[in-house]
Amino acid sequence: MSRLSSDTLAQLPADVTLPTYDRAAVTCGAVHIGIGAFHRAHQAVVFDDALNAGDLRWGIIAASLRSPGVRDQMQPQDGLYTMLVRDGAAEQARIIGAVQQVIVAPEDPQALLAVLASPDTHIVTLTITEKGYKLDPSSGDLIADDPQLAADLAALDSPQTAPGYLVAALGRRRAAGLPPFTAISCDNLPHNGARLRNAVLELARCHDADLADWIATHGAFPETMVDRIVPATTPDDIAALAARIGVEDQAMVKTEPFLQWVIEDRFCGPRPDFGAGVQLTQAVAPWEEAKLRLLNGAHSGIAYLGGLAAIDHVHEVLALSEARTFVEALWDEAGTTLSPPPELDVAAYRRALMARFDNPTLRHRTRQIAMDGSQKLPQRLLAPIAARLTAGQGIDALSLAVAAWIRWQAGRDDLDQTHQVDDPLAAPIAVALADAGTPKARVAAILAFDAVIPAALTADDRFSAALTHWLTLLEEKGALGALAAFRH
Ligand code: NAI
Ligand code: CS2
């Protein structure tokens, strides 16, 4: 079967939406670092909308700092891929043409530095996962003993980290008399713009204080809230799409109709005239906090409890009434910690979230969401727990979600099936838990991880007592047994 490419676009079925612009006439005003599934279904679609609207400045040159996989999927397809939007029985296929090139930075660091330093480049977006910023999840400081960051602290001739590439490229732009680019983090981190800015400035200061001052004065690192559920693509997805459109697309992504991108209106150069789903505002934090604590907090609880119960997909977990009751209880708790934007109807938002989670065609794997919990829990669950305890309020659902994360670290589910714990701190956590013989000792071992657990929570007996209660129940009765406590 042929691959999707410029040559096979014309043979696609009539119901497949195609780019309306001349791809050969596009210039690349955007560079993306971290060419994963989310970028292809979110930011790249927004830039593709700008191209379709006639602003040909917004082509994208994308890069991976880690592996050739996506480049090898996209290069034979001239950068084209299908975004498959599924909502129950409805399905819409759209070919995205915005990505013009994919660079594998470890193969050719200078190629990425050159495009970042190009006069054409005005915006750099990043989806490098929460761990990609090389920042301690609890303190927010650079993790200086990270080997890749240590190399970038020593020299930036061939950077290894995202902050390293940004500092090196901004230095070239300054030397060439060019303005900085606007650097936009699109990761699920609170104050993601400030975190990226801090990482860049701290690294820049280690090399050139004047450059750091220049970046601080002239650069822009807008805060964002990003939202679209984009599950990892499976071989079955690729095969089903090929049967539907008649060509093979190894870079396709599947997603839901919903898309939201809230961006702080802080740019140091040109930007697209953003269209549907994008909001420019000065106040991103309320949107970001609501989304991280409601959508992502529930997601993590569903992931660990569902994973422990050997349930593979989010919609299957929520087929259990006790799971729905648990999620509503978690939202009741997290909801009191929010300062929601005036425009946000939280009750309606919760109903919409449950409907999004129920979408059976997304087939969002609990195991994918369970990844990198040490990097996710601080903003999703620990922050609302701290706020609730400060207010003297209960933390039943939120603490059950954290206890399920602790249980997940054991690498075995309730059916005694083993699983890989995919987390940068998995090894030290496993060592700490191995010597802990009781649920109380296991809780104490986890509370000792100050890179994850804020000191105030470690010292709060209410938190350790709640975790011990739930971990004991999880170990004795399993996730379904613990969830039964929420059956009412
Ligand atoms: P993915 O696995 O498809 O892509 C992850 C990307 O991050 C890859 O390009 C990988 O090379 C890069 N990466 C991982 N660790 C890195 C590091 N240490 N340094 C530099 N790059 C690194 O995952 P996906 O779905 O694209 O998600 C990526 C991020 O996007 C998430 O971590 C999250 O912050 C954000 N996001 C994802 C959503 C989703 O539903 N998938 C929705 C909203 C936000
Ligand atoms: C998920 C998020 O994998 C995860 O941690 O909770 O990627 C989630 O799908 C997005 O934030 C939705 O916008």
Coordinates of C-alpha atoms and ligand atoms in Angstrom, one line a residue:
M1 CA 0.0 0.0 0.0
S2 CA 1.3 3.5 -0.8
R3 CA 2.2 6.0 1.9
L4 CA 0.5 9.3 2.5
S5 CA 2.6 11.9 0.7
S6 CA 2.3 14.9 -1.6
D7 CA 1.9 12.5 -4.5
T8 CA -1.0 10.5 -3.0
L9 CA -3.0 13.5 -1.6
A10 CA -5.2 13.6 -4.7
Q11 CA -6.3 10.0 -4.4
L12 CA -7.7 10.4 -0.8
P13 CA -11.5 10.0 -0.3
A14 CA -13.5 13.1 -0.8
D15 CA -14.5 13.3 2.9
V16 CA -10.9 13.7 4.0
T17 CA -10.1 17.4 4.6
L18 CA -6.9 18.6 2.8
P19 CA -4.7 21.6 3.3
T20 CA -6.0 24.5 1.1
Y21 CA -2.6 26.3 0.9
D22 CA 0.4 25.8 -1.4
R23 CA 2.9 24.0 0.9
A24 CA 5.8 25.0 -1.4
A25 CA 5.0 28.7 -0.7
V26 CA 5.2 28.4 3.1
T27 CA 7.9 29.9 5.2
C28 CA 8.6 28.4 8.7
G29 CA 7.9 31.0 11.4
A30 CA 7.6 28.3 14.0
V31 CA 9.9 25.7 15.5
H32 CA 8.6 23.0 17.7
I33 CA 10.7 21.0 20.1
G34 CA 9.2 17.6 21.2
I35 CA 7.4 16.4 18.0
G36 CA 5.0 14.1 19.8
A37 CA 1.3 13.2 19.3
F38 CA 0.0 16.1 21.3
H39 CA 1.8 18.7 19.2
R40 CA 0.5 17.1 16.0
A41 CA -3.1 17.3 17.3
H42 CA -2.9 20.7 19.0
Q43 CA -0.4 23.4 18.2
A44 CA 0.3 22.1 14.6
V45 CA -3.4 22.2 13.9
V46 CA -3.7 25.8 15.1
F47 CA -0.8 26.8 12.8
D48 CA -2.3 24.8 10.0
D49 CA -5.5 26.8 10.5
A50 CA -3.4 30.0 10.1
L51 CA -1.9 28.7 6.9
N52 CA -5.4 27.7 5.6
A53 CA -6.5 31.2 6.4
G54 CA -3.8 32.5 4.1
D55 CA -1.0 33.5 6.4
L56 CA 1.9 31.5 4.9
R57 CA 4.4 32.6 7.5
W58 CA 3.4 29.8 9.9
G59 CA 5.0 26.6 8.6
I60 CA 6.7 24.5 11.4
I61 CA 10.1 22.9 11.6
A62 CA 9.8 20.3 14.3
A63 CA 12.6 18.5 16.3
S64 CA 13.1 15.6 18.6
L65 CA 15.9 15.9 21.1
R66 CA 15.7 12.2 21.7
S67 CA 14.9 9.8 18.9
P68 CA 14.4 9.5 15.1
G69 CA 11.1 7.7 15.4
V70 CA 8.7 10.4 14.4
R71 CA 11.1 11.8 11.8
D72 CA 11.2 8.4 10.2
Q73 CA 7.4 8.3 10.2
M74 CA 7.0 11.7 8.7
Q75 CA 9.9 12.3 6.3
P76 CA 8.6 9.6 3.7
Q77 CA 5.2 11.4 4.0
D78 CA 6.6 14.9 3.2
G79 CA 5.7 15.9 6.7
L80 CA 2.0 15.1 6.0
Y81 CA -0.2 13.2 8.5
T82 CA -3.8 12.6 9.4
M83 CA -5.5 14.0 12.4
L84 CA -8.5 11.7 13.1
V85 CA -11.1 13.3 15.3
R86 CA -13.4 10.8 16.9
D87 CA -16.4 11.3 19.1
G88 CA -18.5 8.2 19.5
A89 CA -19.7 7.1 16.1
A90 CA -18.6 10.4 14.4
E91 CA -15.2 10.5 12.8
Q92 CA -13.5 13.2 10.7
A93 CA -10.1 12.8 9.0
R94 CA -8.0 16.0 8.2
I95 CA -4.6 16.1 6.6
I96 CA -2.2 18.5 8.4
G97 CA 0.4 20.1 6.2
A98 CA 2.0 22.6 8.6
V99 CA 5.1 20.5 9.5
Q100 CA 7.7 21.0 6.8
Q101 CA 10.6 19.2 8.3
V102 CA 11.6 17.1 11.3
I103 CA 15.1 17.4 12.7
V104 CA 16.6 14.7 15.0
A105 CA 18.8 17.0 17.1
P106 CA 21.2 14.4 18.4
E107 CA 22.1 13.5 14.8
D108 CA 22.7 17.1 13.9
P109 CA 22.6 19.7 16.7
Q110 CA 23.7 22.5 14.4
A111 CA 20.7 22.0 12.2
L112 CA 18.3 22.7 15.1
L113 CA 20.4 25.6 16.2
A114 CA 20.4 27.1 12.7
V115 CA 16.6 27.0 12.4
L116 CA 16.2 28.4 16.0
A117 CA 18.5 31.3 15.1
S118 CA 16.9 31.9 11.7
P119 CA 15.4 35.4 11.0
D120 CA 12.2 33.5 9.8
T121 CA 11.7 32.0 13.3
H122 CA 9.4 34.0 15.5
I123 CA 7.8 31.4 17.8
V124 CA 9.2 28.2 19.4
T125 CA 6.7 25.9 21.0
L126 CA 7.7 22.9 23.3
T127 CA 6.0 19.7 24.3
I128 CA 8.9 17.9 26.0
T129 CA 6.9 16.4 29.0
E130 CA 7.0 17.6 32.5
K131 CA 10.5 16.1 33.0
G132 CA 12.0 17.8 29.9
Y133 CA 12.6 21.1 31.7
K134 CA 15.2 19.6 34.0
L135 CA 13.5 21.3 37.0
D136 CA 12.9 19.8 40.4
P137 CA 9.1 19.2 40.5
S138 CA 8.9 20.4 44.1
S139 CA 11.4 23.3 44.3
G140 CA 11.4 24.3 40.6
D141 CA 15.2 24.6 40.6
L142 CA 17.4 23.2 37.8
I143 CA 18.4 19.5 38.5
A144 CA 22.1 20.2 38.3
D145 CA 23.1 16.6 38.6
D146 CA 21.1 15.6 35.6
P147 CA 23.8 14.4 33.2
Q148 CA 22.4 16.1 30.1
L149 CA 21.9 19.4 32.0
A150 CA 25.4 19.1 33.5
A151 CA 26.8 18.8 30.0
D152 CA 24.9 22.0 29.0
L153 CA 26.0 23.8 32.1
A154 CA 29.6 23.0 31.0
A155 CA 29.3 23.9 27.3
L156 CA 26.6 24.8 24.7
D157 CA 28.3 24.0 21.5
S158 CA 26.1 20.9 21.0
P159 CA 23.3 21.3 23.5
Q160 CA 21.5 18.2 25.0
T161 CA 18.5 19.8 26.7
A162 CA 15.6 22.0 25.6
P163 CA 16.8 24.9 27.8
G164 CA 20.3 24.4 26.4
Y165 CA 19.1 24.7 22.8
L166 CA 17.1 27.9 23.6
V167 CA 20.0 29.6 25.3
A168 CA 22.5 28.7 22.6
A169 CA 20.1 29.9 19.8
L170 CA 19.2 33.1 21.7
G171 CA 22.9 33.8 22.0
R172 CA 23.3 33.4 18.2
R173 CA 20.3 35.7 17.6
R174 CA 21.7 38.4 19.9
A175 CA 25.1 38.2 18.2
A176 CA 23.4 38.5 14.8
G177 CA 21.4 41.6 15.9
L178 CA 18.1 39.6 15.7
P179 CA 15.3 39.8 18.3
P180 CA 14.6 36.8 20.5
F181 CA 11.8 34.4 19.5
T182 CA 8.7 33.9 21.7
A183 CA 9.2 30.6 23.6
I184 CA 5.9 28.9 24.4
S185 CA 5.8 25.9 26.8
C186 CA 2.8 23.6 25.9
D187 CA 3.3 21.1 28.7
N188 CA 1.0 20.4 31.6
L189 CA 2.9 22.4 34.2
P190 CA 1.7 25.2 36.4
H191 CA 3.3 28.5 35.4
N192 CA 4.9 26.7 32.5
G193 CA 6.0 30.0 31.0
A194 CA 7.8 31.1 34.1
R195 CA 9.3 27.6 34.6
L196 CA 10.7 27.7 31.1
R197 CA 12.0 31.3 31.5
N198 CA 13.7 30.4 34.8
A199 CA 15.4 27.3 33.3
V200 CA 16.6 29.4 30.4
L201 CA 17.8 32.3 32.5
E202 CA 19.5 30.2 35.1
L203 CA 21.4 28.3 32.4
A204 CA 22.2 31.5 30.4
R205 CA 23.6 33.1 33.6
C206 CA 26.1 30.2 33.9
H207 CA 27.5 31.1 30.5
D208 CA 27.0 34.8 29.8
A209 CA 25.3 37.2 32.3
D210 CA 24.8 39.8 29.6
L211 CA 23.0 37.3 27.4
A212 CA 20.8 36.4 30.4
D213 CA 20.0 40.1 30.9
W214 CA 19.1 40.4 27.2
I215 CA 16.8 37.4 27.3
A216 CA 15.2 38.7 30.5
T217 CA 14.6 42.1 29.0
H218 CA 13.7 41.3 25.4
G219 CA 12.5 37.7 25.5
A220 CA 8.9 36.4 26.0
F221 CA 7.8 33.2 27.7
P222 CA 4.0 33.3 27.8
E223 CA 2.1 31.1 30.2
T224 CA -0.3 28.7 28.6
M225 CA -3.0 26.2 29.4
V226 CA -3.2 23.5 26.7
D227 CA -6.0 21.0 26.4
R228 CA -6.9 18.2 24.0
I229 CA -6.9 14.5 24.8
V230 CA -4.5 12.8 22.4
P231 CA -3.9 9.2 23.2
A232 CA -0.8 7.5 21.8
T233 CA -1.4 6.0 18.3
T234 CA -1.5 2.2 18.1
P235 CA -0.7 -0.1 15.2
D236 CA -4.4 -0.9 15.0
D237 CA -5.2 2.8 14.6
I238 CA -2.8 3.0 11.6
A239 CA -4.2 -0.1 10.0
A240 CA -7.8 1.1 10.4
L241 CA -7.0 4.4 8.9
A242 CA -5.2 2.8 6.0
A243 CA -8.3 0.7 5.3
R244 CA -10.4 3.9 5.4
I245 CA -8.3 6.3 3.3
G246 CA -6.4 3.8 1.1
V247 CA -2.9 4.9 2.0
E248 CA -0.7 4.2 5.0
D249 CA 0.0 7.0 7.4
Q250 CA 2.5 6.0 10.1
A251 CA 2.4 9.5 11.7
M252 CA -1.4 9.8 12.2
V253 CA -2.8 11.0 15.5
K254 CA -6.3 10.4 17.0
T255 CA -8.0 12.8 19.2
E256 CA -11.4 14.3 20.3
P257 CA -13.2 17.3 18.9
F258 CA -12.4 19.5 22.0
L259 CA -9.4 21.8 21.7
Q260 CA -8.4 24.7 24.0
W261 CA -5.3 26.8 24.1
V262 CA -5.2 29.7 26.5
I263 CA -2.1 31.8 25.9
E264 CA -0.8 34.8 27.8
D265 CA -0.7 37.7 25.4
R266 CA 3.0 38.2 25.7
F267 CA 4.9 37.9 22.4
C268 CA 8.2 39.6 21.5
G269 CA 7.6 39.3 17.8
P270 CA 5.0 38.3 15.2
R271 CA 2.3 35.7 16.0
P272 CA -0.6 34.2 14.0
D273 CA -4.0 35.7 14.0
F274 CA -5.2 32.8 16.2
G275 CA -8.6 31.2 15.4
A276 CA -11.0 28.8 17.0
G277 CA -10.1 27.3 20.3
V278 CA -7.3 29.8 21.1
Q279 CA -7.8 32.5 23.8
L280 CA -5.3 35.3 24.3
T281 CA -5.5 36.7 27.9
Q282 CA -3.4 38.2 30.7
A283 CA -4.8 35.7 33.2
V284 CA -3.8 32.2 32.3
A285 CA -3.3 30.8 35.8
P286 CA -7.0 30.4 36.7
W287 CA -7.6 28.4 33.6
E288 CA -4.4 26.4 34.0
E289 CA -5.2 25.6 37.7
A290 CA -8.7 24.5 36.9
K291 CA -7.6 22.2 34.1
L292 CA -4.6 20.7 35.9
R293 CA -6.6 20.0 39.1
L294 CA -9.9 18.9 37.5
L295 CA -9.1 17.2 34.3
N296 CA -5.5 16.0 35.0
G297 CA -6.1 15.3 38.7
A298 CA -9.1 13.0 37.8
H299 CA -7.0 11.5 35.0
S300 CA -4.3 10.5 37.4
G301 CA -6.7 9.0 39.9
I302 CA -8.4 7.0 37.1
A303 CA -5.1 5.9 35.7
Y304 CA -3.7 4.4 38.9
L305 CA -7.0 3.0 40.3
G306 CA -8.0 1.7 36.9
G307 CA -4.5 0.4 36.2
L308 CA -4.4 -1.5 39.5
A309 CA -7.8 -3.0 38.7
A310 CA -6.3 -4.2 35.4
I311 CA -8.7 -1.9 33.4
D312 CA -6.9 -0.6 30.2
H313 CA -8.9 2.4 29.1
V314 CA -10.3 5.5 30.8
H315 CA -13.8 5.0 29.4
E316 CA -13.9 1.5 30.8
V317 CA -13.0 2.7 34.3
L318 CA -15.8 5.2 34.1
A319 CA -18.2 2.4 33.2
L320 CA -18.1 1.6 36.9
S321 CA -20.5 3.7 38.9
E322 CA -18.2 3.8 41.9
A323 CA -15.4 5.2 39.7
R324 CA -17.8 8.0 38.6
T325 CA -18.7 8.7 42.2
F326 CA -15.0 8.8 43.1
V327 CA -14.2 11.3 40.3
E328 CA -17.1 13.5 41.3
A329 CA -15.8 13.4 44.9
L330 CA -12.4 14.3 43.7
W331 CA -13.8 17.2 41.8
D332 CA -15.8 18.3 44.9
E333 CA -12.6 18.4 46.8
A334 CA -10.3 20.0 44.1
G335 CA -13.1 22.4 43.2
T336 CA -13.0 24.2 46.5
T337 CA -9.3 25.0 45.9
L338 CA -9.8 26.8 42.6
S339 CA -10.1 30.5 41.8
P340 CA -11.8 29.8 38.5
P341 CA -12.0 32.4 35.7
P342 CA -15.3 34.3 35.8
E343 CA -16.2 32.9 32.4
L344 CA -15.8 29.3 33.6
D345 CA -19.0 27.5 34.6
V346 CA -17.3 24.8 36.8
A347 CA -20.4 22.6 36.9
A348 CA -20.7 22.6 33.1
Y349 CA -17.0 22.1 32.8
R350 CA -17.2 18.9 35.0
R351 CA -20.1 17.6 32.9
A352 CA -18.1 18.2 29.8
L353 CA -15.0 16.5 31.2
M354 CA -17.0 13.4 32.2
A355 CA -18.4 13.2 28.6
R356 CA -14.9 13.6 27.2
F357 CA -13.6 10.8 29.5
D358 CA -16.6 8.6 28.4
N359 CA -15.6 8.9 24.7
P360 CA -15.1 5.2 23.9
T361 CA -13.4 5.8 20.5
L362 CA -10.4 7.6 22.1
R363 CA -9.4 4.4 23.9
H364 CA -7.0 6.4 26.1
R365 CA -4.8 3.9 28.0
T366 CA -4.7 4.2 31.8
R367 CA -1.0 3.1 31.5
Q368 CA -0.1 6.1 29.3
I369 CA -1.6 8.5 31.8
A370 CA 0.2 6.7 34.7
M371 CA 3.6 7.6 33.2
D372 CA 5.8 10.1 35.0
G373 CA 3.6 10.4 38.1
S374 CA 6.4 11.9 40.2
Q375 CA 6.4 14.8 37.7
K376 CA 2.6 15.1 37.5
L377 CA 1.3 14.6 41.1
P378 CA 2.6 17.8 42.6
Q379 CA 0.4 20.1 40.4
R380 CA -2.5 17.7 39.9
L381 CA -3.1 16.2 43.4
L382 CA -0.6 17.4 46.0
A383 CA -1.3 21.1 45.5
P384 CA -5.1 20.8 46.0
I385 CA -4.5 18.4 49.0
A386 CA -2.2 21.1 50.6
A387 CA -4.9 23.7 50.0
R388 CA -7.6 21.5 51.5
L389 CA -5.6 20.7 54.6
T390 CA -4.8 24.4 55.1
A391 CA -8.5 25.1 55.0
G392 CA -9.1 22.2 57.5
Q393 CA -11.1 20.3 54.8
G394 CA -11.2 16.6 54.0
I395 CA -9.0 14.9 51.3
D396 CA -10.6 11.4 51.0
A397 CA -10.7 11.2 47.1
L398 CA -7.5 13.2 46.5
S399 CA -5.5 11.1 49.0
L400 CA -6.9 7.8 47.5
A401 CA -5.5 8.9 44.2
V402 CA -2.1 9.5 45.7
A403 CA -2.2 6.2 47.6
A404 CA -3.1 4.4 44.3
W405 CA 0.1 6.0 42.8
I406 CA 2.1 4.7 45.7
R407 CA 0.6 1.2 45.2
W408 CA 1.3 1.4 41.5
Q409 CA 5.1 1.8 42.3
A410 CA 5.1 -1.8 43.4
G411 CA 4.9 -2.9 39.7
R412 CA 2.0 -5.3 40.3
D413 CA -1.7 -4.9 39.8
D414 CA -4.6 -6.4 41.8
L415 CA -4.5 -9.5 39.6
D416 CA -0.8 -9.9 40.4
Q417 CA 0.2 -9.0 36.8
T418 CA 3.5 -7.1 36.6
H419 CA 3.9 -3.7 34.9
Q420 CA 6.8 -1.4 34.2
V421 CA 6.7 1.8 36.3
D422 CA 7.6 4.4 33.7
D423 CA 8.9 7.3 35.8
P424 CA 12.2 9.2 36.1
L425 CA 12.1 8.4 39.9
A426 CA 10.9 4.8 39.5
A427 CA 14.2 3.3 40.6
P428 CA 14.9 5.2 43.8
I429 CA 11.2 4.9 44.8
A430 CA 11.4 1.1 44.3
V431 CA 14.5 0.9 46.4
A432 CA 12.9 3.0 49.2
L433 CA 9.7 0.9 49.1
A434 CA 11.5 -2.4 49.1
D435 CA 12.7 -2.0 52.7
A436 CA 9.3 -0.8 53.9
G437 CA 7.4 -3.7 55.5
T438 CA 4.0 -2.1 56.3
P439 CA 1.7 0.4 54.6
K440 CA 2.7 3.0 57.2
A441 CA 6.3 2.4 56.5
R442 CA 5.7 2.6 52.7
V443 CA 3.9 5.9 53.2
A444 CA 6.8 7.2 55.2
A445 CA 9.3 6.1 52.5
I446 CA 7.3 8.0 49.9
L447 CA 7.0 11.1 52.1
A448 CA 10.8 11.2 52.3
F449 CA 10.9 12.1 48.5
D450 CA 11.2 15.9 48.9
A451 CA 11.6 16.2 45.1
V452 CA 7.9 15.2 44.9
I453 CA 6.3 15.8 48.3
P454 CA 6.4 19.3 49.6
A455 CA 7.8 19.6 53.1
A456 CA 4.5 20.9 54.6
L457 CA 2.7 17.8 53.4
T458 CA 5.4 15.5 54.7
A459 CA 5.0 17.0 58.1
D460 CA 1.2 16.9 58.1
D461 CA -0.1 13.8 60.1
R462 CA -3.5 14.2 58.5
F463 CA -1.9 13.5 55.1
S464 CA 0.2 10.5 56.2
A465 CA -2.8 9.1 58.1
A466 CA -5.1 9.4 55.0
L467 CA -2.4 7.8 52.8
T468 CA -1.9 4.9 55.3
H469 CA -5.6 4.3 55.5
W470 CA -6.1 4.1 51.7
L471 CA -2.9 2.2 51.0
T472 CA -3.9 -0.5 53.6
L473 CA -7.3 -0.8 51.9
L474 CA -5.8 -0.9 48.5
E475 CA -3.4 -3.7 49.5
E476 CA -6.1 -5.7 51.3
K477 CA -9.1 -5.2 49.0
G478 CA -7.7 -3.8 45.8
A479 CA -8.7 -0.7 43.8
L480 CA -12.3 -1.9 43.3
G481 CA -12.5 -2.5 47.1
A482 CA -11.2 1.0 47.8
L483 CA -13.5 2.5 45.2
A484 CA -16.5 0.8 46.9
A485 CA -16.0 3.3 49.7
F486 CA -17.2 5.9 47.1
R487 CA -20.3 3.9 46.2
H488 CA -23.2 6.1 47.3
Ligands
NAI1 P1 4.6 11.8 23.1 O1 5.2 10.6 23.9 O2 4.0 11.6 21.8 O3 5.8 12.9 22.9 C1 6.6 13.3 23.9 C2 7.7 14.2 23.3 O4 8.5 14.7 24.4 C3 8.6 13.4 22.4 O5 8.9 14.3 21.3 C4 9.8 13.2 23.2 O6 11.0 13.1 22.5 C5 9.8 14.5 24.1 N1 10.6 14.3 25.3 C6 10.3 13.4 26.3 N2 11.2 13.6 27.3 C7 12.0 14.6 26.9 C8 13.1 15.3 27.5 N3 13.6 14.9 28.7 N4 13.7 16.3 26.8 C9 13.2 16.7 25.6 N5 12.2 16.1 25.0 C10 11.6 15.1 25.7 O7 3.7 12.5 24.2 P2 2.5 13.6 23.8 O8 1.2 13.0 23.8 O9 3.0 14.4 22.7 O10 2.6 14.5 25.2 C11 3.7 15.4 25.4 C12 3.4 16.4 26.4 O11 2.3 17.2 25.9 C13 2.9 15.8 27.7 O12 3.9 15.4 28.6 C14 2.1 17.0 28.3 O13 2.9 17.8 29.0 C15 1.5 17.7 27.0 N6 0.1 17.4 26.8 C16 -0.2 16.1 26.3 C17 -1.6 15.9 26.0 C18 -2.1 14.6 25.6 O14 -3.3 14.3 25.7 N7 -1.3 13.7 25.0 C19 -2.6 16.9 26.3 C20 -2.1 18.1 26.9 C21 -0.8 18.3 27.1
CS2_2 C1 -3.0 13.0 30.6 C2 -2.9 14.3 29.8 O1 -1.2 11.6 30.0 C3 -1.7 12.4 30.9 O2 -1.1 12.7 32.0 O3 -3.6 13.4 31.8 O4 -2.0 14.1 28.7 C4 -4.2 14.7 29.3 O5 -4.6 13.8 28.2 C5 -4.2 16.1 28.7 O6 -3.7 17.0 29.6 C6 -5.6 16.6 28.2 O7 -5.5 17.9 27.8

